[in-house]
Coordinates of C-alpha atoms in Angstrom, one line a residue:
X1 CA -38.6 -90.0 19.3
X2 CA -37.2 -93.1 17.8
X3 CA -33.2 -91.8 17.5
X4 CA -33.2 -94.6 14.4
X5 CA -36.6 -93.1 12.6
X6 CA -35.8 -89.5 13.1
X7 CA -38.3 -86.7 13.6
X8 CA -41.6 -87.2 11.7
X9 CA -41.4 -83.8 10.2
X10 CA -37.5 -83.5 9.9
X11 CA -37.5 -82.3 6.3
X12 CA -39.9 -79.3 6.9
X13 CA -37.6 -78.6 10.1
X14 CA -34.4 -78.9 7.8
X15 CA -36.4 -76.3 5.6
X16 CA -36.6 -73.9 8.3
X17 CA -33.1 -74.1 9.4
X18 CA -31.8 -73.2 6.2
X19 CA -34.1 -70.4 5.8
X20 CA -32.9 -69.2 9.5
X21 CA -29.5 -69.3 8.2
X22 CA -29.9 -67.4 5.3
X23 CA -29.7 -64.1 7.0
X24 CA -26.4 -64.7 8.7
X25 CA -24.7 -66.2 5.3
X26 CA -25.9 -63.7 3.1
X27 CA -24.8 -60.8 5.6
X28 CA -21.3 -62.5 5.3
X29 CA -21.2 -61.6 1.5
X30 CA -23.8 -58.8 0.9
X31 CA -21.8 -56.2 3.3
X32 CA -18.8 -56.0 0.8
X33 CA -20.6 -54.4 -2.0
X34 CA -21.7 -51.5 0.3
X35 CA -18.4 -50.5 1.5
X36 CA -17.9 -48.1 -1.3
X37 CA -21.0 -46.2 -0.6
X38 CA -20.5 -46.5 3.3
X39 CA -17.5 -44.3 2.7
X40 CA -19.0 -41.8 0.7
X41 CA -19.3 -38.8 2.9
X42 CA -22.6 -37.7 1.1
X43 CA -25.0 -40.6 0.5
X44 CA -22.9 -43.0 3.6
X45 CA -20.9 -42.3 6.7
X46 CA -17.9 -41.1 5.4
X47 CA -16.0 -44.2 7.0
X48 CA -12.3 -44.3 6.7
X49 CA -10.6 -47.5 5.5
X50 CA -9.8 -48.5 9.1
X51 CA -13.4 -48.0 10.1
X52 CA -14.5 -50.1 7.2
X53 CA -12.1 -52.8 8.1
X54 CA -13.5 -53.0 11.7
X55 CA -17.1 -53.0 10.4
X56 CA -16.1 -56.4 9.0
X57 CA -13.6 -57.6 11.5
X58 CA -15.9 -56.8 14.7
X59 CA -18.8 -59.2 13.4
X60 CA -15.8 -61.7 12.5
X61 CA -14.1 -61.5 16.0
X62 CA -17.1 -62.0 18.0
X63 CA -18.4 -64.6 15.8
X64 CA -15.6 -66.8 15.9
X65 CA -15.1 -66.2 19.4
X66 CA -18.4 -67.1 20.8
X67 CA -19.1 -69.8 18.1
X68 CA -17.8 -72.8 20.5
X69 CA -19.4 -71.3 23.5
X70 CA -22.8 -71.0 22.3
X71 CA -23.0 -74.3 20.9
X72 CA -21.9 -75.7 24.5
X73 CA -24.4 -73.8 25.8
X74 CA -27.2 -74.8 23.3
X75 CA -26.5 -78.5 24.1
X76 CA -27.2 -77.7 27.5
X77 CA -30.1 -75.1 27.8
X78 CA -31.9 -76.0 24.6
X79 CA -31.0 -75.7 21.1
X80 CA -34.0 -74.6 20.1
X81 CA -34.3 -71.7 22.5
X82 CA -30.7 -70.6 21.5
X83 CA -31.4 -70.8 17.7
X84 CA -34.7 -68.2 18.6
X85 CA -32.6 -66.1 21.3
X86 CA -30.1 -65.8 18.2
X87 CA -32.5 -64.7 15.7
X88 CA -34.1 -62.0 18.0
X89 CA -30.2 -60.6 18.7
X90 CA -29.3 -61.0 15.0
X91 CA -32.6 -58.9 13.7
X92 CA -32.1 -56.4 16.6
X93 CA -28.4 -55.7 15.6
X94 CA -29.5 -55.3 11.8
X95 CA -31.8 -52.7 12.4
X96 CA -29.5 -50.7 14.6
X97 CA -26.7 -51.5 11.8
X98 CA -29.1 -50.1 8.9
X99 CA -29.9 -46.7 11.0
X100 CA -26.2 -46.3 12.2
X101 CA -25.1 -42.3 12.6
X102 CA -21.7 -42.9 12.4
X103 CA -18.9 -45.5 11.8
X104 CA -18.6 -46.3 15.5
X105 CA -22.4 -47.3 15.7
X106 CA -21.9 -49.5 12.9
X107 CA -18.8 -51.2 14.3
X108 CA -20.8 -51.5 17.6
X109 CA -23.7 -52.9 15.9
X110 CA -22.1 -55.6 13.7
X111 CA -20.2 -56.7 17.0
X112 CA -23.9 -57.5 18.2
X113 CA -24.7 -59.0 14.8
X114 CA -22.0 -61.6 15.6
X115 CA -23.2 -62.7 19.0
X116 CA -26.5 -63.4 17.4
X117 CA -24.8 -64.9 14.4
X118 CA -22.7 -67.4 16.8
X119 CA -25.7 -68.4 18.7
X120 CA -27.8 -69.3 15.3
X121 CA -24.8 -71.3 13.3
X122 CA -24.1 -74.1 15.7
X123 CA -27.7 -74.8 16.4
X124 CA -29.1 -75.4 12.9
X125 CA -26.5 -78.0 12.5
X126 CA -26.9 -79.5 16.0
X127 CA -30.8 -79.7 15.5
X128 CA -30.3 -81.7 12.2
X129 CA -28.0 -84.1 13.9
X130 CA -30.7 -84.7 16.5
X131 CA -33.8 -85.3 14.4
X132 CA -32.1 -87.0 11.4
X133 CA -31.5 -90.9 11.8
X134 CA -27.9 -91.5 10.8
X135 CA -29.1 -92.9 7.3
X136 CA -30.3 -89.9 6.3
X137 CA -28.1 -87.3 8.3
X138 CA -25.4 -86.8 5.4
X139 CA -28.2 -86.0 2.8
X140 CA -29.6 -83.8 5.2
X141 CA -26.2 -81.9 5.7
X142 CA -25.5 -82.0 2.1
X143 CA -28.9 -79.9 1.6
X144 CA -27.6 -77.6 4.5
X145 CA -24.3 -76.8 2.7
X146 CA -26.3 -76.5 -0.5
X147 CA -28.3 -73.6 1.1
X148 CA -25.2 -72.1 2.4
X149 CA -23.7 -71.7 -0.9
X150 CA -26.7 -70.6 -2.6
X151 CA -27.1 -68.1 0.1
X152 CA -22.8 -67.1 -0.5
X153 CA -23.7 -66.5 -4.1
X154 CA -26.8 -64.6 -4.1
X155 CA -25.4 -62.1 -1.5
X156 CA -23.3 -60.2 -3.6
X157 CA -26.2 -60.1 -6.1
X158 CA -28.6 -59.3 -3.6
X159 CA -26.1 -56.2 -2.4
X160 CA -25.6 -55.0 -5.6
X161 CA -29.6 -54.5 -6.0
X162 CA -30.4 -53.0 -3.3
X163 CA -27.3 -50.4 -3.3
X164 CA -28.4 -49.4 -6.6
X165 CA -32.1 -48.8 -5.6
X166 CA -31.9 -48.2 -1.9
X167 CA -29.6 -46.3 0.6
X168 CA -26.8 -48.2 2.2
X169 CA -28.4 -49.3 5.5
X170 CA -31.0 -51.7 3.2
X171 CA -28.3 -54.3 3.2
X172 CA -28.5 -55.1 6.8
X173 CA -32.3 -54.0 6.8
X174 CA -32.9 -56.8 4.5
X175 CA -32.0 -59.1 7.4
X176 CA -35.1 -58.2 9.6
X177 CA -38.2 -59.9 7.4
X178 CA -36.1 -62.8 7.3
X179 CA -35.5 -62.8 10.6
X180 CA -39.1 -62.2 11.7
X181 CA -40.4 -65.3 9.4
X182 CA -37.8 -67.5 10.8
X183 CA -38.8 -66.9 14.2
X184 CA -42.4 -67.8 13.4
X185 CA -41.6 -70.9 11.7
X186 CA -39.0 -71.8 14.4
X187 CA -41.4 -71.6 17.1
X188 CA -44.0 -73.5 14.9
X189 CA -41.8 -76.4 13.6
X190 CA -38.6 -76.9 15.1
X191 CA -38.6 -79.4 18.3
X192 CA -36.6 -78.4 21.4
X193 CA -33.5 -81.1 22.2
X194 CA -30.6 -80.7 24.9
X195 CA -27.8 -82.9 26.3
X196 CA -30.0 -85.5 28.5
X197 CA -26.9 -85.6 30.8
X198 CA -25.7 -82.1 30.9
X199 CA -22.2 -81.9 32.7
X200 CA -21.2 -79.3 35.3
X201 CA -20.2 -75.7 33.4
X202 CA -16.7 -75.0 33.0
X203 CA -16.5 -71.0 33.2
X204 CA -13.1 -71.1 33.1
X205 CA -12.6 -73.4 30.2
X206 CA -15.2 -71.0 28.4
X207 CA -13.4 -67.9 29.2
X208 CA -10.0 -69.4 28.1
X209 CA -11.4 -70.6 24.7
X210 CA -13.1 -66.6 24.1
X211 CA -10.0 -64.9 25.0
X212 CA -7.5 -67.3 23.0
X213 CA -9.7 -67.4 19.5
X214 CA -10.5 -63.6 19.7
X215 CA -7.0 -63.0 20.4
X216 CA -5.7 -65.4 17.2
X217 CA -8.3 -63.8 15.0
X218 CA -7.1 -60.3 16.1
X219 CA -4.1 -61.0 15.3
X220 CA -4.8 -62.6 11.9
X221 CA -7.1 -59.7 10.7
X222 CA -4.2 -57.0 11.9
X223 CA -1.9 -58.9 9.8
X224 CA -3.9 -58.4 6.7
X225 CA -4.5 -54.9 7.5
X226 CA -0.8 -54.0 7.9
X227 CA 0.2 -56.3 5.1
X228 CA 2.7 -58.3 7.1
X229 CA 3.5 -60.6 9.8
X230 CA 6.6 -59.2 11.3
X231 CA 4.9 -56.6 13.2
X232 CA 4.5 -56.9 17.2
X233 CA 1.0 -55.9 16.7
X234 CA 0.3 -59.1 14.9
X235 CA 2.8 -61.4 16.4
X236 CA 1.6 -60.3 20.3
X237 CA -1.9 -60.9 20.2
X238 CA -1.2 -64.3 17.8
X239 CA 1.2 -65.7 20.2
X240 CA -0.8 -64.6 23.1
X241 CA -3.8 -66.3 21.6
X242 CA -2.0 -69.5 21.0
X243 CA -0.9 -69.6 24.6
X244 CA -4.1 -69.4 26.0
X245 CA -5.6 -72.1 23.8
X246 CA -2.1 -74.2 25.3
X247 CA -3.5 -73.4 28.6
X248 CA -7.1 -74.1 27.1
X249 CA -6.0 -77.8 26.2
X250 CA -4.1 -78.5 29.3
X251 CA -7.2 -77.3 31.1
X252 CA -9.7 -79.2 29.4
X253 CA -7.4 -82.6 29.8
X254 CA -7.4 -81.8 33.2
X255 CA -10.6 -81.5 34.6
X256 CA -13.3 -84.5 34.3
X257 CA -16.4 -82.0 33.0
X258 CA -15.2 -80.4 30.1
X259 CA -16.7 -77.8 27.7
X260 CA -15.3 -79.7 24.6
X261 CA -13.1 -83.1 25.2
X262 CA -9.9 -82.1 23.3
X263 CA -9.0 -85.9 23.4
X264 CA -11.4 -86.2 20.4
X265 CA -8.5 -84.9 18.2
X266 CA -6.9 -88.6 18.8
X267 CA -10.2 -89.8 16.7
X268 CA -8.1 -89.8 13.1
X269 CA -11.6 -89.2 11.3
X270 CA -12.2 -86.3 13.1
X271 CA -8.6 -84.6 13.0
X272 CA -8.4 -85.3 9.6
X273 CA -12.2 -84.0 8.4
X274 CA -11.1 -80.8 10.9
X275 CA -8.0 -80.0 9.1
X276 CA -9.2 -80.6 5.5
X277 CA -11.7 -78.5 6.1
X278 CA -9.3 -75.8 7.6
X279 CA -7.0 -76.0 4.5
X280 CA -10.1 -75.7 2.2
X281 CA -11.4 -72.5 3.7
X282 CA -8.1 -71.0 3.8
X283 CA -7.4 -71.4 0.1
X284 CA -11.2 -70.6 -0.8
X285 CA -11.9 -67.4 1.2
X286 CA -8.2 -66.0 0.3
X287 CA -9.3 -66.8 -3.2
X288 CA -12.4 -65.4 -3.1
X289 CA -10.7 -62.2 -2.0
X290 CA -8.6 -61.3 -5.0
X291 CA -11.2 -62.4 -7.4
X292 CA -13.6 -59.6 -5.9
X293 CA -11.2 -57.1 -6.8
X294 CA -10.4 -58.8 -10.3
X295 CA -14.0 -59.1 -11.4
X296 CA -15.1 -55.6 -10.3
X297 CA -12.3 -53.5 -11.4
X298 CA -9.9 -55.2 -13.8
X299 CA -12.6 -56.6 -15.6
X300 CA -14.9 -53.7 -15.1
X301 CA -18.4 -55.7 -14.0
X302 CA -20.6 -53.7 -11.6
X303 CA -21.7 -55.1 -8.3
X304 CA -24.5 -56.8 -9.6
X305 CA -23.1 -58.3 -12.7
X306 CA -19.7 -59.5 -10.3
X307 CA -22.6 -61.4 -7.9
X308 CA -24.3 -62.8 -10.9
X309 CA -21.0 -64.6 -12.2
X310 CA -21.1 -66.3 -8.9
X311 CA -24.3 -68.6 -9.9
X312 CA -22.3 -71.1 -11.7
X313 CA -20.4 -71.7 -8.5
X314 CA -23.7 -71.8 -6.3
X315 CA -25.5 -74.0 -9.4
X316 CA -22.7 -76.4 -8.9
X317 CA -23.3 -76.4 -4.9
X318 CA -26.9 -77.1 -5.3
X319 CA -26.6 -80.0 -7.7
X320 CA -23.9 -81.9 -6.5
X321 CA -23.8 -81.1 -2.3
X322 CA -27.1 -83.2 -2.0
X323 CA -25.4 -86.0 -4.1
X324 CA -22.2 -85.6 -2.3
X325 CA -22.9 -88.4 0.6
X326 CA -23.6 -91.1 -2.4
X327 CA -20.2 -90.5 -3.7
X328 CA -18.7 -90.8 -0.3
X329 CA -20.5 -94.0 0.5
X330 CA -19.6 -95.6 -3.0
X331 CA -15.9 -94.7 -3.0
X332 CA -15.1 -93.9 0.5
X333 CA -14.4 -90.4 2.1
X334 CA -10.3 -90.9 1.0
X335 CA -11.1 -91.4 -2.6
X336 CA -13.6 -88.7 -2.9
X337 CA -12.3 -85.8 -1.1
X338 CA -8.5 -86.7 -2.3
X339 CA -9.7 -86.3 -6.1
X340 CA -12.2 -83.2 -5.2
X341 CA -9.1 -81.6 -3.3
X342 CA -7.0 -82.1 -6.4
X343 CA -9.4 -80.6 -8.5
X344 CA -9.7 -77.6 -6.0
X345 CA -6.1 -77.3 -6.3
X346 CA -6.3 -77.2 -9.9
X347 CA -8.8 -74.5 -9.8
X348 CA -7.0 -72.3 -7.7
X349 CA -3.8 -72.7 -9.7
X350 CA -5.8 -71.6 -13.1
X351 CA -6.4 -68.5 -11.8
X352 CA -2.7 -67.7 -12.4
X353 CA -3.7 -67.8 -15.9
X354 CA -6.5 -65.2 -15.9
X355 CA -5.9 -61.6 -17.4
X356 CA -7.7 -58.6 -18.7
X357 CA -8.7 -60.6 -21.9
X358 CA -9.9 -64.0 -20.3
X359 CA -13.4 -64.9 -21.7
X360 CA -15.9 -64.8 -19.5
X361 CA -17.2 -68.4 -20.3
X362 CA -14.0 -69.6 -19.2
X363 CA -14.2 -68.1 -15.8
X364 CA -17.7 -69.4 -15.3
X365 CA -16.5 -72.9 -16.3
X366 CA -13.7 -73.0 -13.5
X367 CA -16.3 -71.2 -11.0
X368 CA -18.8 -74.2 -11.9
X369 CA -15.8 -77.1 -11.5
X370 CA -14.5 -75.5 -8.1
X371 CA -18.0 -75.3 -6.7
X372 CA -18.7 -79.1 -7.8
X373 CA -15.5 -80.0 -6.1
X374 CA -16.1 -78.0 -3.0
X375 CA -19.6 -79.8 -2.6
X376 CA -17.9 -83.2 -2.8
X377 CA -15.6 -81.9 0.0
X378 CA -17.8 -80.0 2.7
X379 CA -21.0 -82.2 3.6
X380 CA -18.6 -85.4 3.9
X381 CA -16.1 -83.4 6.1
X382 CA -19.1 -82.1 8.1
X383 CA -20.6 -85.7 8.5
X384 CA -17.6 -87.2 9.7
X385 CA -16.9 -84.1 12.3
X386 CA -20.3 -84.8 13.5
X387 CA -20.6 -88.6 13.6
X388 CA -17.2 -88.9 15.4
X389 CA -18.8 -87.2 18.8
X390 CA -21.7 -88.8 20.7
X391 CA -24.9 -87.0 19.3
X392 CA -25.8 -85.1 22.4
X393 CA -22.6 -83.4 21.7
X394 CA -24.0 -82.4 18.4
X395 CA -23.5 -78.5 19.3
X396 CA -20.0 -78.9 20.0
X397 CA -19.2 -80.8 16.9
X398 CA -21.1 -77.9 14.9
X399 CA -19.2 -75.1 16.7
X400 CA -15.8 -76.5 16.7
X401 CA -16.7 -76.8 12.6
X402 CA -17.8 -73.4 12.2
X403 CA -15.0 -72.1 14.3
X404 CA -12.4 -73.9 12.1
X405 CA -14.4 -72.3 8.6
X406 CA -14.0 -68.8 10.5
X407 CA -10.4 -68.9 11.7
X408 CA -9.0 -70.3 8.6
X409 CA -10.9 -67.9 6.2
X410 CA -9.8 -65.1 8.3
X411 CA -6.4 -66.5 8.2
X412 CA -6.4 -66.9 4.2
X413 CA -8.0 -63.5 3.7
X414 CA -4.9 -62.1 5.8
X415 CA -2.0 -64.4 4.4
X416 CA -3.3 -64.2 0.8
X417 CA -4.5 -60.7 0.8
X418 CA -0.7 -59.8 2.5
X419 CA 0.7 -61.5 -0.5
X420 CA -1.1 -60.0 -3.0
X421 CA -0.7 -56.3 -1.3
X422 CA 3.0 -56.6 -1.1
X423 CA 3.3 -58.0 -4.7
X424 CA 1.3 -55.2 -6.0
X425 CA 3.2 -52.4 -4.0
X426 CA 6.6 -53.7 -5.5
X427 CA 5.0 -53.8 -9.4
X428 CA 3.0 -50.3 -9.1
X429 CA 6.0 -48.4 -7.3
X430 CA 7.7 -47.3 -10.4
X431 CA 4.4 -45.8 -11.8
X432 CA 4.1 -43.7 -8.8
X433 CA 7.6 -41.9 -9.1
X434 CA 6.1 -38.9 -10.5
X435 CA 3.6 -38.3 -7.6
X436 CA 4.0 -36.7 -4.1
X437 CA 5.6 -39.0 -1.4
X438 CA 2.6 -38.9 0.9
X439 CA 0.3 -39.6 -2.3
X440 CA 2.8 -42.7 -3.7
X441 CA 2.4 -44.4 -0.4
X442 CA -1.3 -44.2 -0.2
X443 CA -1.8 -45.0 -3.8
X444 CA 0.4 -48.1 -3.4
X445 CA -1.4 -49.7 -1.0
X446 CA -4.2 -51.5 -3.0
X447 CA -5.7 -51.3 -6.7
X448 CA -8.7 -49.7 -5.0
X449 CA -6.3 -46.5 -3.5
X450 CA -4.8 -46.3 -7.2
X451 CA -7.9 -46.1 -9.0
X452 CA -9.0 -43.6 -6.4
X453 CA -5.8 -41.3 -6.8
X454 CA -6.6 -41.9 -10.7
X455 CA -10.2 -40.3 -10.1
X456 CA -8.7 -37.6 -8.0
X457 CA -6.1 -36.7 -10.5
X458 CA -8.5 -36.8 -13.8
X459 CA -7.0 -37.2 -17.1
X460 CA -3.5 -37.0 -15.9
X461 CA -4.3 -40.0 -13.6
X462 CA -5.1 -42.0 -16.5
X463 CA -1.4 -42.8 -17.1
X464 CA -1.8 -45.1 -14.2
X465 CA -4.7 -47.4 -15.0
X466 CA -2.8 -49.7 -17.2
X467 CA 0.1 -50.4 -15.1
X468 CA -2.4 -50.7 -12.0
X469 CA -4.1 -53.4 -14.0
X470 CA -0.6 -54.8 -14.8
X471 CA 0.6 -54.8 -11.4
X472 CA -2.7 -56.5 -9.8
X473 CA -2.6 -59.4 -12.4
X474 CA 0.9 -60.1 -11.4
X475 CA 0.3 -60.2 -7.5
X476 CA -3.1 -62.4 -8.3
X477 CA -1.0 -64.9 -10.1
X478 CA 1.5 -65.3 -7.2
X479 CA -1.3 -65.2 -5.0
X480 CA -3.5 -67.7 -7.1
X481 CA -0.2 -70.1 -7.0
X482 CA 0.3 -69.7 -3.0
X483 CA -3.2 -70.6 -2.6
X484 CA -2.9 -73.6 -5.0
X485 CA 0.2 -74.9 -2.7
X486 CA -2.1 -74.5 0.4
X487 CA -4.7 -76.5 -1.0
X488 CA -2.0 -79.1 -1.9
X489 CA -1.2 -79.3 1.6
X490 CA -4.9 -80.5 1.9
X491 CA -4.9 -83.2 -0.8
X492 CA -1.5 -84.7 1.6
X493 CA -3.9 -84.5 4.6
X494 CA -6.6 -86.3 3.1
X495 CA -4.8 -88.8 1.4
X496 CA -2.7 -89.6 4.2
X497 CA -5.2 -89.4 7.5
X498 CA -9.0 -89.5 6.0
X499 CA -10.4 -93.0 6.5
X500 CA -11.9 -94.6 3.5
X501 CA -15.6 -96.2 3.7
X502 CA -17.7 -94.8 6.3
X503 CA -19.3 -96.9 9.1
X504 CA -22.0 -98.9 8.2
X505 CA -25.4 -97.4 8.9
X506 CA -26.4 -100.4 11.1
X507 CA -23.5 -99.8 13.4
X508 CA -23.7 -96.1 13.3
X509 CA -27.3 -96.9 14.7
X510 CA -26.2 -99.2 17.3
X511 CA -23.7 -96.7 18.8
X512 CA -26.0 -93.6 18.5
X513 CA -27.6 -93.0 22.0
X514 CA -30.9 -91.6 22.5
X515 CA -31.5 -88.3 22.6
X516 CA -34.4 -86.6 24.6

């Protein structure tokens, strides 16, 4: 295959890859609407709050910890093979999740889904880089990002429809037909590719990367659960993870066959794009965390209605993501990304002005504007990351990009979730003084916990509804402003370090080594 012409079936291949990714991305959002049902002792598994946390977090821990490793293994052993195996694992684990008999089985099955997801995600982007020439790669990545945005948006809607019409396991069972069709299409259409000059394996580096990432993500998640970063349960694993990754960096710089050449971070295009992506996902995922509660509890929308409200965000992604590369080529990465980051910052700050009476139309406009800005950030950033590395190392670049997304998103939920929790507990405390001590503590953990107590108390508990809504809205305002400040840091990173005009296509083609 001529690397400058691309694969003759590259656009059908892209369609297969986007469809294959649908199950993984869908699963990241579809589970949230099923949590309340899974916790029910009659129609669910009777899972406790802690068990529900681990049902989500076991997937995230394994997924983030193995992304980097599976990207490397895919480059070495074959990306199509890794994608096919990942889909099979994900499908079987989804089946196990759907028919789990107790919370522990669900937690373990979700961890197995994380293994499959970690094999799928980096392989899709690596194959895109292999089959598309430099002149079309940005557009292809834009389509890929638009597909991801669509899956994120339809997840809550799909979950709501399934929960209202079927049992809770259907939110996992829906993955199985997607996986089966994907595996057939992958086998028939997607070509195999790998690094033509594979380096020796670096098992010590692989183990260090897994341990370090898992420890850090565990610390982040634990911080969100405890609502503080001052606990030893948060600080010890996080600091241990940082120390292990420090050893990993030292080891990778020392050997001549690293699983990932950390010297790539000396490339300003790579490091600024990675930094921008991390900051965007930190602010975005943390923001989505409080918006879920705002729409479903304060505004009173059902899961299906709340999911439908995210359609403008998805529509903006679908409209602007494929066009983002043209904007990037015309104005340069620095200007387009800086303006987009400013718009994202403004959108996050605008959430500080929402209240119980905010018109739905205004919320929809904000979602559309934020989605459009996000669409003009992620594809150029992803393209910059992928083009900063040799083409045969595409799996490594993809894995690093997605690892940063997962880690930054988890950190955003943990940190911004802690801000929301602390603010809410302080605001709601005066309204809970008449309750027993144990009930006061439980009811003050979150607005969900307060509303549970309201239902248990019946008519007597209705006096807590208004203070709970007011406390949550105040906490959401504080959290939104913190998210906006974090996004503002992204503006500074982009304006200072992101390169301007992209490399000419002709030069990029000359620098691209052949891939077999």
